[in-house]
PDB file of C-alpha atoms in Angstrom:
ATOM      1  CA  MET A   1    -180.618  78.191-178.583  1.00 53.00           C
ATOM      2  CA  ASN A   2    -182.438  78.958-175.313  1.00 60.00           C
ATOM      3  CA  MET A   3    -182.452  82.635-176.183  1.00 67.00           C
ATOM      4  CA  PHE A   4    -184.709  81.853-179.165  1.00 66.00           C
ATOM      5  CA  ILE A   5    -186.988  79.292-177.539  1.00 74.00           C
ATOM      6  CA  LEU A   6    -187.745  81.209-174.329  1.00 76.00           C
ATOM      7  CA  PRO A   7    -189.376  84.268-176.051  1.00 74.00           C
ATOM      8  CA  ILE A   8    -191.437  81.958-178.268  1.00 73.00           C
ATOM      9  CA  CYS A   9    -192.700  80.042-175.242  1.00 78.00           C
ATOM     10  CA  ILE A  10    -193.546  83.240-173.328  1.00 77.00           C
ATOM     11  CA  ILE A  11    -195.501  84.727-176.238  1.00 74.00           C
ATOM     12  CA  SER A  12    -197.310  81.433-176.880  1.00 78.00           C
ATOM     13  CA  LEU A  13    -198.284  81.343-173.181  1.00 79.00           C
ATOM     14  CA  ALA A  14    -199.531  84.957-173.401  1.00 76.00           C
ATOM     15  CA  ILE A  15    -201.654  84.088-176.455  1.00 74.00           C
ATOM     16  CA  SER A  16    -203.154  81.121-174.633  1.00 79.00           C
ATOM     17  CA  ILE A  17    -203.971  83.144-171.501  1.00 79.00           C
ATOM     18  CA  CYS A  18    -205.536  85.981-173.520  1.00 73.00           C
ATOM     19  CA  GLU A  19    -207.617  83.485-175.489  1.00 75.00           C
ATOM     20  CA  ASN A  20    -208.974  81.963-172.288  1.00 76.00           C
ATOM     21  CA  LEU A  21    -209.724  85.334-170.674  1.00 76.00           C
ATOM     22  CA  THR A  22    -211.368  86.970-173.679  1.00 74.00           C
ATOM     23  CA  SER A  23    -212.693  84.008-175.675  1.00 72.00           C
ATOM     24  CA  GLY A  24    -215.410  84.860-178.196  1.00 71.00           C
ATOM     25  CA  THR A  25    -215.135  88.641-177.849  1.00 72.00           C
ATOM     26  CA  ARG A  26    -214.026  91.119-180.449  1.00 73.00           C
ATOM     27  CA  LEU A  27    -211.267  92.367-178.156  1.00 74.00           C
ATOM     28  CA  GLY A  28    -209.985  88.808-177.748  1.00 73.00           C
ATOM     29  CA  LYS A  29    -209.625  88.380-181.498  1.00 75.00           C
ATOM     30  CA  GLN A  30    -207.724  91.651-181.783  1.00 77.00           C
ATOM     31  CA  ILE A  31    -205.359  90.782-178.933  1.00 76.00           C
ATOM     32  CA  LYS A  32    -204.779  87.306-180.391  1.00 75.00           C
ATOM     33  CA  PHE A  33    -203.996  88.866-183.767  1.00 79.00           C
ATOM     34  CA  LEU A  34    -201.472  91.328-182.284  1.00 78.00           C
ATOM     35  CA  LEU A  35    -199.791  88.656-180.180  1.00 77.00           C
ATOM     36  CA  SER A  36    -199.621  86.359-183.210  1.00 79.00           C
ATOM     37  CA  LEU A  37    -197.823  89.105-185.138  1.00 80.00           C
ATOM     38  CA  ILE A  38    -195.379  89.492-182.257  1.00 78.00           C
ATOM     39  CA  LEU A  39    -194.865  85.715-182.208  1.00 76.00           C
ATOM     40  CA  LEU A  40    -194.087  85.701-185.932  1.00 78.00           C
ATOM     41  CA  THR A  41    -191.650  88.554-185.437  1.00 77.00           C
ATOM     42  CA  VAL A  42    -189.852  86.685-182.658  1.00 74.00           C
ATOM     43  CA  ILE A  43    -189.741  83.452-184.667  1.00 74.00           C
ATOM     44  CA  PHE A  44    -188.274  85.104-187.763  1.00 73.00           C
ATOM     45  CA  LYS A  45    -185.911  87.476-185.921  1.00 72.00           C
ATOM     46  CA  PRO A  46    -182.924  85.071-186.003  1.00 68.00           C
ATOM     47  CA  PHE A  47    -183.314  84.618-189.742  1.00 67.00           C
ATOM     48  CA  SER A  48    -183.458  88.328-190.453  1.00 66.00           C
ATOM     49  CA  ASP A  49    -180.116  89.216-188.879  1.00 65.00           C
ATOM     50  CA  GLY A  50    -177.805  90.543-191.567  1.00 65.00           C
ATOM     51  CA  VAL A  51    -180.618  91.091-194.040  1.00 61.00           C
ATOM     52  CA  SER A  52    -180.669  94.597-195.445  1.00 63.00           C
ATOM     53  CA  ILE A  53    -183.777  96.395-196.581  1.00 62.00           C
ATOM     54  CA  PRO A  54    -183.507  97.573-200.193  1.00 66.00           C
ATOM     55  CA  ASP A  55    -183.379 101.299-200.849  1.00 69.00           C
ATOM     56  CA  ILE A  56    -186.742 102.836-201.555  1.00 65.00           C
ATOM     57  CA  PRO A  57    -186.653 104.985-204.687  1.00 68.00           C
ATOM     58  CA  GLU A  58    -187.306 108.669-204.275  1.00 69.00           C
ATOM     59  CA  ILE A  59    -190.892 109.651-204.990  1.00 63.00           C
ATOM     60  CA  PRO A  60    -191.124 112.390-207.612  1.00 60.00           C
ATOM     61  CA  ASP A  61    -192.868 115.650-206.946  1.00 64.00           C
ATOM     62  CA  ILE A  62    -196.626 115.051-207.079  1.00 64.00           C
ATOM     63  CA  THR A  63    -197.259 118.178-209.160  1.00 67.00           C
ATOM     64  CA  GLU A  64    -195.055 116.755-211.928  1.00 65.00           C
ATOM     65  CA  LEU A  65    -197.104 113.560-211.864  1.00 64.00           C
ATOM     66  CA  GLU A  66    -200.363 115.516-211.984  1.00 69.00           C
ATOM     67  CA  GLU A  67    -199.173 117.549-214.967  1.00 70.00           C
ATOM     68  CA  TYR A  68    -197.955 114.413-216.746  1.00 70.00           C
ATOM     69  CA  SER A  69    -201.149 112.492-216.036  1.00 75.00           C
ATOM     70  CA  GLN A  70    -203.299 115.426-217.203  1.00 76.00           C
ATOM     71  CA  GLU A  71    -201.303 115.744-220.430  1.00 80.00           C
ATOM     72  CA  PHE A  72    -201.437 111.970-220.947  1.00 83.00           C
ATOM     73  CA  PHE A  73    -205.186 111.905-220.307  1.00 82.00           C
ATOM     74  CA  SER A  74    -205.787 114.823-222.666  1.00 82.00           C
ATOM     75  CA  GLN A  75    -203.733 113.222-225.432  1.00 85.00           C
ATOM     76  CA  GLU A  76    -205.402 109.827-224.996  1.00 87.00           C
ATOM     77  CA  THR A  77    -208.827 111.479-225.045  1.00 86.00           C
ATOM     78  CA  ALA A  78    -207.990 113.403-228.227  1.00 88.00           C
ATOM     79  CA  ASP A  79    -206.646 110.243-229.888  1.00 90.00           C
ATOM     80  CA  MET A  80    -209.761 108.293-228.953  1.00 90.00           C
ATOM     81  CA  ILE A  81    -212.086 111.027-230.236  1.00 90.00           C
ATOM     82  CA  ALA A  82    -210.129 111.295-233.501  1.00 91.00           C
ATOM     83  CA  GLU A  83    -210.271 107.518-233.937  1.00 92.00           C
ATOM     84  CA  ASN A  84    -214.027 107.456-233.318  1.00 91.00           C
ATOM     85  CA  ILE A  85    -214.612 110.257-235.822  1.00 91.00           C
ATOM     86  CA  SER A  86    -212.455 108.449-238.385  1.00 92.00           C
ATOM     87  CA  ARG A  87    -214.429 105.252-237.835  1.00 93.00           C
ATOM     88  CA  LYS A  88    -217.773 107.077-238.263  1.00 93.00           C
ATOM     89  CA  LEU A  89    -216.530 108.788-241.420  1.00 92.00           C
ATOM     90  CA  ALA A  90    -215.379 105.446-242.827  1.00 93.00           C
ATOM     91  CA  ASP A  91    -218.832 103.993-242.116  1.00 93.00           C
ATOM     92  CA  GLU A  92    -220.505 106.965-243.812  1.00 93.00           C
ATOM     93  CA  LEU A  93    -218.254 106.650-246.866  1.00 93.00           C
ATOM     94  CA  LEU A  94    -218.900 102.905-247.032  1.00 93.00           C
ATOM     95  CA  LYS A  95    -222.673 103.580-246.985  1.00 93.00           C
ATOM     96  CA  ASN A  96    -222.083 105.673-250.100  1.00 93.00           C
ATOM     97  CA  ASN A  97    -220.047 102.868-251.758  1.00 93.00           C
ATOM     98  CA  ILE A  98    -216.692 104.567-251.266  1.00 91.00           C
ATOM     99  CA  ASN A  99    -213.943 102.250-250.058  1.00 91.00           C
ATOM    100  CA  THR A 100    -211.100 103.765-248.052  1.00 92.00           C
ATOM    101  CA  ASP A 101    -207.699 102.417-247.114  1.00 92.00           C
ATOM    102  CA  PHE A 102    -207.353 104.851-244.213  1.00 92.00           C
ATOM    103  CA  ILE A 103    -208.842 107.953-242.646  1.00 93.00           C
ATOM    104  CA  GLU A 104    -206.832 110.138-240.277  1.00 94.00           C
ATOM    105  CA  THR A 105    -208.622 112.863-238.366  1.00 93.00           C
ATOM    106  CA  GLU A 106    -206.777 115.756-236.748  1.00 92.00           C
ATOM    107  CA  ILE A 107    -208.695 117.419-233.936  1.00 89.00           C
ATOM    108  CA  ASN A 108    -208.080 120.188-231.453  1.00 87.00           C
ATOM    109  CA  ILE A 109    -209.556 120.362-227.958  1.00 82.00           C
ATOM    110  CA  SER A 110    -209.585 123.910-226.601  1.00 83.00           C
ATOM    111  CA  ASP A 111    -209.208 124.970-222.984  1.00 81.00           C
ATOM    112  CA  SER A 112    -212.988 125.272-222.801  1.00 84.00           C
ATOM    113  CA  ASP A 113    -213.217 121.588-223.882  1.00 79.00           C
ATOM    114  CA  SER A 114    -214.722 122.371-227.279  1.00 84.00           C
ATOM    115  CA  ILE A 115    -213.646 120.021-230.062  1.00 84.00           C
ATOM    116  CA  SER A 116    -212.791 121.286-233.525  1.00 87.00           C
ATOM    117  CA  ILE A 117    -211.913 119.022-236.425  1.00 87.00           C
ATOM    118  CA  ASN A 118    -209.039 120.687-238.238  1.00 86.00           C
ATOM    119  CA  ARG A 119    -208.133 118.248-240.966  1.00 91.00           C
ATOM    120  CA  VAL A 120    -209.143 114.873-242.375  1.00 93.00           C
ATOM    121  CA  THR A 121    -206.782 112.884-244.556  1.00 93.00           C
ATOM    122  CA  VAL A 122    -208.451 110.126-246.539  1.00 94.00           C
ATOM    123  CA  GLY A 123    -206.919 107.420-248.667  1.00 92.00           C
ATOM    124  CA  THR A 124    -209.385 106.519-251.390  1.00 91.00           C
ATOM    125  CA  ASP A 125    -209.567 106.224-255.164  1.00 90.00           C
ATOM    126  CA  ASN A 126    -212.730 108.344-255.251  1.00 90.00           C
ATOM    127  CA  PHE A 127    -211.366 111.402-253.443  1.00 92.00           C
ATOM    128  CA  LYS A 128    -213.720 114.071-254.843  1.00 93.00           C
ATOM    129  CA  GLN A 129    -216.861 112.265-253.760  1.00 93.00           C
ATOM    130  CA  ALA A 130    -215.300 111.340-250.383  1.00 93.00           C
ATOM    131  CA  GLU A 131    -214.357 114.991-249.837  1.00 93.00           C
ATOM    132  CA  LYS A 132    -217.932 116.082-250.527  1.00 93.00           C
ATOM    133  CA  ILE A 133    -219.386 113.542-248.082  1.00 92.00           C
ATOM    134  CA  ILE A 134    -216.877 114.437-245.367  1.00 92.00           C
ATOM    135  CA  LYS A 135    -217.563 118.171-245.732  1.00 91.00           C
ATOM    136  CA  ASP A 136    -221.321 117.482-245.691  1.00 91.00           C
ATOM    137  CA  ASN A 137    -220.879 115.684-242.372  1.00 89.00           C
ATOM    138  CA  LEU A 138    -218.264 117.905-240.707  1.00 89.00           C
ATOM    139  CA  GLY A 139    -218.747 121.304-242.320  1.00 87.00           C
ATOM    140  CA  GLU A 140    -217.263 123.177-245.227  1.00 88.00           C
ATOM    141  CA  GLU A 141    -214.472 124.666-243.102  1.00 88.00           C
ATOM    142  CA  THR A 142    -212.944 121.207-242.540  1.00 88.00           C
ATOM    143  CA  GLU A 143    -209.811 120.703-244.619  1.00 91.00           C
ATOM    144  CA  VAL A 144    -209.904 117.361-246.460  1.00 92.00           C
ATOM    145  CA  LEU A 145    -206.606 116.059-247.864  1.00 92.00           C
ATOM    146  CA  ASN A 146    -205.979 113.289-250.364  1.00 92.00           C
ATOM    147  CA  GLY A 147    -203.801 110.708-248.654  1.00 87.00           C
ATOM    148  CA  TYR A 148    -202.497 109.411-251.980  1.00 82.00           C
ATOM    149  CA  SER A 149    -201.051 112.665-253.305  1.00 73.00           C
TER     150      SER A 149
END
């Protein structure tokens, strides 16, 4: 029991002496902080005997993470752009009194970051008029598919 109490008393005495010698200074606060950490270590040392530290998992190669995160970011960006285009097309069709059940837009983002809209699939009862409006907004080269066929 004495082997646990004696180190605690010595460190507490050191904290007290340092506080009196360097009271109110920045250095005093830093020394008090360090000695307080040492005191906590000494106090908890008896309780930590026999405690094992869990294995730390191996960190994967950072280049793999960069490639994955870039692919993930690119895919999420493409999905978000496609969703926004679909939403705008749905609004445009609704302005022209065409109700849609769904609009799916397929886009391609090139290496130079240019966006091309490859295909739009629309689920509507008035497909011919919807196709005309979509091509007017996106260009004649855009392929428009009937989602109900």
